[in-house]
Amino acid sequence: MNRKTFDELTIADNYMFSKVMLNKKIARHFLEVILGCKIKEVFYPSYEHSIDIRYDAKSIRLDVILEDDEHTVYNLEMQATKRKYLVKRSRYYQDLIDLDLLEKGGDYDNLNRSLVIFVCTFDPFGEGQYVYSFQNMCKQVPSLSLEDGTEKVFVNTKGVHGEVDEEFKQIMRLFNGLVADGEFAQELQQEVSRVKASEKWRREYMTLQIFMDDARKEERQLGREEGREEGREEGRQEGRQEGRQEGRQEGELIKLVQLVCKKIEKGKSVSEIADALEESEDTISRIVTIASQYAPEYDVDAICKELLQ
């Protein structure tokens, strides 16, 4: 896979998006535009960078975690690649936020309201909406909300439907790599340039790529080793299976030759032996031809060996 260099990154790349959203002013206004509401203040809580819950021996990192003045927690995620497990991933991220709040001494009765927001450069549900918002509603009474304080929001940068303002549309143009107008779109572009001018983040990005490449190499190596071991085991199993099959076939052949030899000793013809043993005349004829060379002792092992050859 050809990876982008640091200078090639745009606002739609995961790394750049997370760095741009470290600017509190930009992050706050971005949330306002996306959610269509006013937010007085945002700050980065103590679990900003990562959530130290381990899954399959791996540390989970959430891209951008924000909290507003009313203690609503926002998880912002950039999604530039369509993945079939995106919806389940949003559920998992929301669970991680709750678990982290509880581990830090919170009580589930006082869990913060939380929103997981995925900014997608594709339409995740194929309905053409700019924004898809989901809350837990009652199936039998649609007007009844569970009010558990959770919401999942999927922003579609390719959207065409929905009540959004011009500022929203211009920001979506920017995420789609198009020329965008407006003061906030310009602020976003300027912040991207500021991030690219940072040697600290340039080194961090390069280091991250090295770690990721090393991890993939290890996974590929592990996969090859596992594949070789599986291949060896399959070979052993196939060998045992083939051995058992060959053993059965050889045993059946020995038994058949023994029966044919007994019939020959009784003066039976090929057709009579074939009828009696329910075998084809061609098979019986071949056995009889070879067996006649070993008469009158009829060495069954020798006959079978020659038949197999």
Coordinates of C-alpha atoms in Angstrom, one line a residue:
M1 CA 0.0 0.0 0.0
N2 CA 1.4 3.4 -1.0
R3 CA 1.1 5.8 2.0
K4 CA 0.7 9.5 1.7
T5 CA 3.7 11.6 2.7
F6 CA 3.1 14.2 5.4
D7 CA 2.9 17.0 2.8
E8 CA 0.2 15.1 0.9
L9 CA -2.2 15.0 3.8
T10 CA -5.5 16.8 3.7
I11 CA -8.3 17.6 6.2
A12 CA -9.9 14.3 5.1
D13 CA -7.0 12.2 6.3
N14 CA -7.3 10.8 9.8
Y15 CA -4.0 12.1 11.2
M16 CA -4.5 15.6 9.8
F17 CA -8.1 15.8 11.0
S18 CA -7.2 14.8 14.5
K19 CA -4.5 17.5 14.6
V20 CA -6.7 20.2 13.2
M21 CA -9.3 19.4 15.8
L22 CA -6.8 20.0 18.6
N23 CA -7.6 23.7 18.0
K24 CA -10.4 24.3 20.5
K25 CA -11.9 27.2 18.6
I26 CA -12.1 25.2 15.4
A27 CA -13.3 22.0 17.1
R28 CA -16.1 23.9 18.9
H29 CA -17.3 25.6 15.7
F30 CA -17.0 22.4 13.7
L31 CA -19.4 20.7 16.2
E32 CA -21.8 23.6 16.0
V33 CA -21.9 23.4 12.2
I34 CA -22.3 19.6 12.1
L35 CA -24.9 19.4 14.9
G36 CA -26.7 22.7 14.2
C37 CA -26.5 24.0 17.7
K38 CA -24.5 26.5 19.8
I39 CA -21.8 25.3 22.2
K40 CA -20.5 27.7 24.8
E41 CA -17.2 26.1 25.5
V42 CA -15.3 22.8 24.8
F43 CA -12.2 21.3 26.5
Y44 CA -10.2 18.2 26.2
P45 CA -10.8 15.8 29.1
S46 CA -8.1 13.7 30.7
Y47 CA -8.9 10.8 28.4
E48 CA -8.2 12.9 25.3
H49 CA -5.5 10.8 23.7
S50 CA -6.4 7.2 24.4
I51 CA -8.6 5.0 26.4
D52 CA -6.6 2.4 28.2
I53 CA -9.0 -0.5 27.8
R54 CA -7.2 -3.4 26.1
Y55 CA -8.9 -5.5 23.5
D56 CA -7.1 -8.5 22.1
A57 CA -3.8 -7.1 23.6
K58 CA -4.1 -3.8 21.7
S59 CA -4.6 -0.3 23.1
I60 CA -7.7 1.5 21.7
R61 CA -7.2 5.0 20.5
L62 CA -10.1 7.4 19.8
D63 CA -9.2 10.2 17.4
V64 CA -10.7 13.3 19.1
I65 CA -12.4 13.5 22.4
L66 CA -14.1 16.7 23.5
E67 CA -16.4 17.7 26.3
D68 CA -18.5 20.8 26.4
D69 CA -19.6 23.1 29.3
E70 CA -22.6 20.8 29.9
H71 CA -20.4 17.8 30.2
T72 CA -21.5 16.2 26.9
V73 CA -18.8 14.1 25.5
Y74 CA -18.0 14.1 21.8
N75 CA -15.9 11.5 20.0
L76 CA -15.0 12.8 16.5
E77 CA -13.7 10.2 14.0
M78 CA -12.6 10.7 10.4
Q79 CA -13.6 7.8 8.0
A80 CA -12.2 8.0 4.5
T81 CA -12.6 4.3 3.8
K82 CA -15.9 2.5 3.7
R83 CA -15.9 -0.5 6.0
K84 CA -18.7 -3.0 6.6
Y85 CA -18.3 -2.9 10.4
L86 CA -18.6 0.9 10.7
V87 CA -22.0 0.8 12.5
K88 CA -20.7 -1.8 15.0
R89 CA -17.6 0.3 15.5
S90 CA -19.7 3.3 16.5
R91 CA -21.4 1.2 19.1
Y92 CA -18.0 -0.1 20.4
Y93 CA -16.6 3.4 20.7
Q94 CA -19.6 4.6 22.7
D95 CA -19.2 1.7 25.0
L96 CA -15.5 2.6 25.5
I97 CA -16.4 6.1 26.5
D98 CA -18.9 4.8 29.1
L99 CA -16.4 2.2 30.5
D100 CA -13.7 4.8 30.8
L101 CA -16.0 7.2 32.7
L102 CA -17.0 4.4 35.1
E103 CA -13.3 3.3 35.6
K104 CA -12.5 6.9 36.6
G105 CA -14.9 6.7 39.5
G106 CA -18.2 7.7 37.8
D107 CA -21.5 6.2 38.6
Y108 CA -23.7 4.8 35.8
D109 CA -26.6 6.9 37.0
N110 CA -24.5 10.0 36.2
L111 CA -23.0 8.9 32.9
N112 CA -22.3 11.9 30.6
R113 CA -24.4 12.4 27.5
S114 CA -22.2 11.2 24.7
L115 CA -22.1 11.5 20.9
V116 CA -20.0 9.4 18.5
I117 CA -19.6 11.4 15.3
F118 CA -18.1 9.8 12.2
V119 CA -17.2 12.2 9.3
C120 CA -17.4 10.0 6.2
T121 CA -16.1 10.8 2.7
F122 CA -18.7 8.4 1.4
D123 CA -22.5 7.8 1.9
P124 CA -22.6 5.2 4.7
F125 CA -26.3 4.4 4.2
G126 CA -26.9 5.2 0.5
E127 CA -29.8 7.6 1.2
G128 CA -28.1 10.8 0.1
Q129 CA -28.5 12.6 3.5
Y130 CA -25.9 15.1 4.7
V131 CA -26.3 13.8 8.2
Y132 CA -27.7 10.6 9.7
S133 CA -28.5 10.8 13.4
F134 CA -29.5 7.8 15.5
Q135 CA -30.9 7.5 19.0
N136 CA -32.6 4.6 20.8
M137 CA -36.3 4.7 20.1
C138 CA -39.1 2.4 21.0
K139 CA -40.2 0.2 18.1
Q140 CA -43.8 0.0 19.3
V141 CA -44.1 3.7 20.2
P142 CA -41.8 5.6 17.9
S143 CA -42.4 8.8 19.8
L144 CA -41.0 7.2 22.9
S145 CA -37.2 7.7 23.4
L146 CA -35.1 5.6 25.7
E147 CA -33.2 8.8 26.7
D148 CA -30.1 6.9 27.7
G149 CA -27.9 10.0 26.7
T150 CA -26.3 8.4 23.7
E151 CA -26.4 9.4 20.0
K152 CA -24.5 8.3 16.9
V153 CA -24.1 10.8 14.1
F154 CA -22.8 9.9 10.6
V155 CA -21.8 12.9 8.5
N156 CA -21.8 12.3 4.7
T157 CA -19.5 14.7 2.9
K158 CA -21.1 13.5 -0.4
G159 CA -24.7 14.3 0.8
V160 CA -27.3 16.1 -1.2
H161 CA -30.4 16.0 1.0
G162 CA -31.2 17.5 4.4
E163 CA -31.6 20.9 6.0
V164 CA -28.1 22.3 6.3
D165 CA -26.8 25.8 5.8
E166 CA -24.3 27.0 3.2
E167 CA -21.4 26.9 5.7
F168 CA -22.0 23.2 6.2
K169 CA -22.0 22.6 2.4
Q170 CA -18.7 24.6 2.0
I171 CA -17.0 22.5 4.7
M172 CA -18.1 19.4 2.9
R173 CA -16.6 20.7 -0.3
L174 CA -13.3 21.1 1.6
F175 CA -13.4 17.5 2.8
N176 CA -14.1 16.3 -0.7
G177 CA -11.0 18.1 -2.0
L178 CA -12.8 20.9 -3.7
V179 CA -12.4 24.7 -3.5
A180 CA -14.5 26.0 -0.6
D181 CA -15.6 29.5 0.3
G182 CA -16.4 31.0 3.6
E183 CA -14.5 32.2 6.7
F184 CA -14.5 28.9 8.5
A185 CA -13.5 26.9 5.5
Q186 CA -10.5 29.2 5.2
E187 CA -9.7 28.8 8.9
L188 CA -9.6 25.0 8.4
Q189 CA -7.3 25.3 5.4
Q190 CA -5.0 27.6 7.4
E191 CA -4.9 25.2 10.3
V192 CA -3.9 22.4 7.9
S193 CA -1.1 24.6 6.7
R194 CA 0.0 25.3 10.3
V195 CA 0.0 21.6 11.1
K196 CA 2.2 20.8 8.1
A197 CA 4.6 23.5 9.2
S198 CA 5.2 21.7 12.5
E199 CA 8.3 19.6 12.6
K200 CA 7.1 17.9 15.7
W201 CA 4.0 16.5 14.1
R202 CA 5.9 15.7 10.9
R203 CA 8.3 13.5 12.9
E204 CA 5.3 12.0 14.8
Y205 CA 3.6 11.1 11.6
M206 CA 6.7 9.5 10.2
T207 CA 7.2 7.6 13.4
L208 CA 3.6 6.4 13.3
Q209 CA 4.0 5.2 9.8
I210 CA 7.1 3.2 10.8
F211 CA 5.3 1.6 13.7
M212 CA 2.3 0.8 11.5
D213 CA 4.5 -0.7 8.7
D214 CA 6.4 -2.7 11.3
A215 CA 3.1 -4.0 12.8
R216 CA 1.9 -5.0 9.3
K217 CA 5.2 -6.8 8.6
E218 CA 4.9 -8.7 11.9
E219 CA 1.3 -9.6 11.0
R220 CA 2.3 -10.8 7.6
Q221 CA 5.2 -12.8 9.0
L222 CA 2.9 -14.3 11.6
G223 CA 0.3 -15.1 8.9
R224 CA 3.0 -16.8 6.8
E225 CA 4.2 -18.8 9.7
E226 CA 0.6 -19.8 10.7
G227 CA -0.1 -20.6 7.0
R228 CA 3.0 -22.8 6.8
E229 CA 2.0 -24.6 10.1
E230 CA -1.6 -25.0 8.8
G231 CA -0.2 -26.3 5.6
R232 CA 2.0 -28.8 7.4
E233 CA -0.9 -29.9 9.5
E234 CA -3.2 -30.2 6.5
G235 CA -0.5 -32.2 4.8
R236 CA -0.2 -34.5 7.8
Q237 CA -4.0 -34.9 7.9
E238 CA -4.2 -35.5 4.2
G239 CA -1.4 -38.0 4.5
R240 CA -3.1 -39.8 7.3
Q241 CA -6.4 -39.7 5.3
E242 CA -4.7 -40.9 2.1
G243 CA -2.9 -43.6 4.1
R244 CA -6.1 -44.8 5.6
Q245 CA -7.8 -44.7 2.2
E246 CA -4.9 -46.6 0.6
G247 CA -5.0 -49.1 3.5
R248 CA -8.6 -49.7 2.9
Q249 CA -8.2 -50.1 -0.8
E250 CA -5.2 -52.5 -0.3
G251 CA -7.2 -54.6 2.2
E252 CA -10.2 -54.8 -0.1
L253 CA -7.9 -55.8 -3.0
I254 CA -6.3 -58.6 -0.9
K255 CA -9.7 -59.9 0.0
L256 CA -10.9 -59.8 -3.6
V257 CA -7.8 -61.6 -4.9
Q258 CA -8.2 -64.3 -2.2
L259 CA -11.8 -64.9 -3.2
V260 CA -10.9 -65.0 -6.9
C261 CA -8.1 -67.5 -6.3
K262 CA -10.6 -69.8 -4.4
K263 CA -13.0 -69.6 -7.3
I264 CA -10.2 -70.4 -9.8
E265 CA -9.3 -73.5 -7.7
K266 CA -12.9 -74.6 -8.0
G267 CA -12.8 -74.3 -11.8
K268 CA -15.0 -71.2 -12.1
S269 CA -14.9 -69.1 -15.3
V270 CA -14.3 -65.4 -15.4
S271 CA -18.0 -64.6 -16.0
E272 CA -19.1 -66.9 -13.2
I273 CA -16.6 -65.3 -10.7
A274 CA -17.7 -61.8 -11.8
D275 CA -21.3 -62.7 -11.2
A276 CA -20.6 -64.3 -7.8
L277 CA -18.5 -61.4 -6.5
E278 CA -20.5 -58.7 -8.3
E279 CA -17.5 -57.3 -10.0
S280 CA -16.9 -56.4 -13.7
E281 CA -15.6 -59.1 -16.0
D282 CA -12.6 -56.8 -16.9
T283 CA -11.5 -56.6 -13.3
I284 CA -11.9 -60.3 -12.7
S285 CA -10.2 -61.1 -16.0
R286 CA -7.1 -59.0 -15.0
I287 CA -6.8 -60.8 -11.7
V288 CA -7.2 -64.2 -13.2
T289 CA -4.6 -63.5 -15.8
I290 CA -2.0 -62.5 -13.2
A291 CA -3.0 -65.1 -10.7
S292 CA -2.6 -67.9 -13.3
Q293 CA 1.1 -67.1 -13.3
Y294 CA 1.3 -68.0 -9.6
A295 CA -0.7 -71.3 -9.8
P296 CA -1.1 -73.5 -8.0
E297 CA 0.2 -71.8 -4.8
Y298 CA -1.5 -68.4 -5.7
D299 CA 0.8 -66.0 -3.8
V300 CA -1.8 -63.4 -2.9
D301 CA 0.8 -60.7 -1.9
A302 CA 2.7 -61.1 -5.1
I303 CA -0.5 -61.0 -7.2
C304 CA -1.6 -57.8 -5.4
K305 CA 1.7 -56.2 -5.8
E306 CA 1.7 -56.8 -9.5
L307 CA -1.9 -55.6 -9.8
L308 CA -1.0 -52.3 -8.1
Q309 CA 2.0 -51.9 -10.4

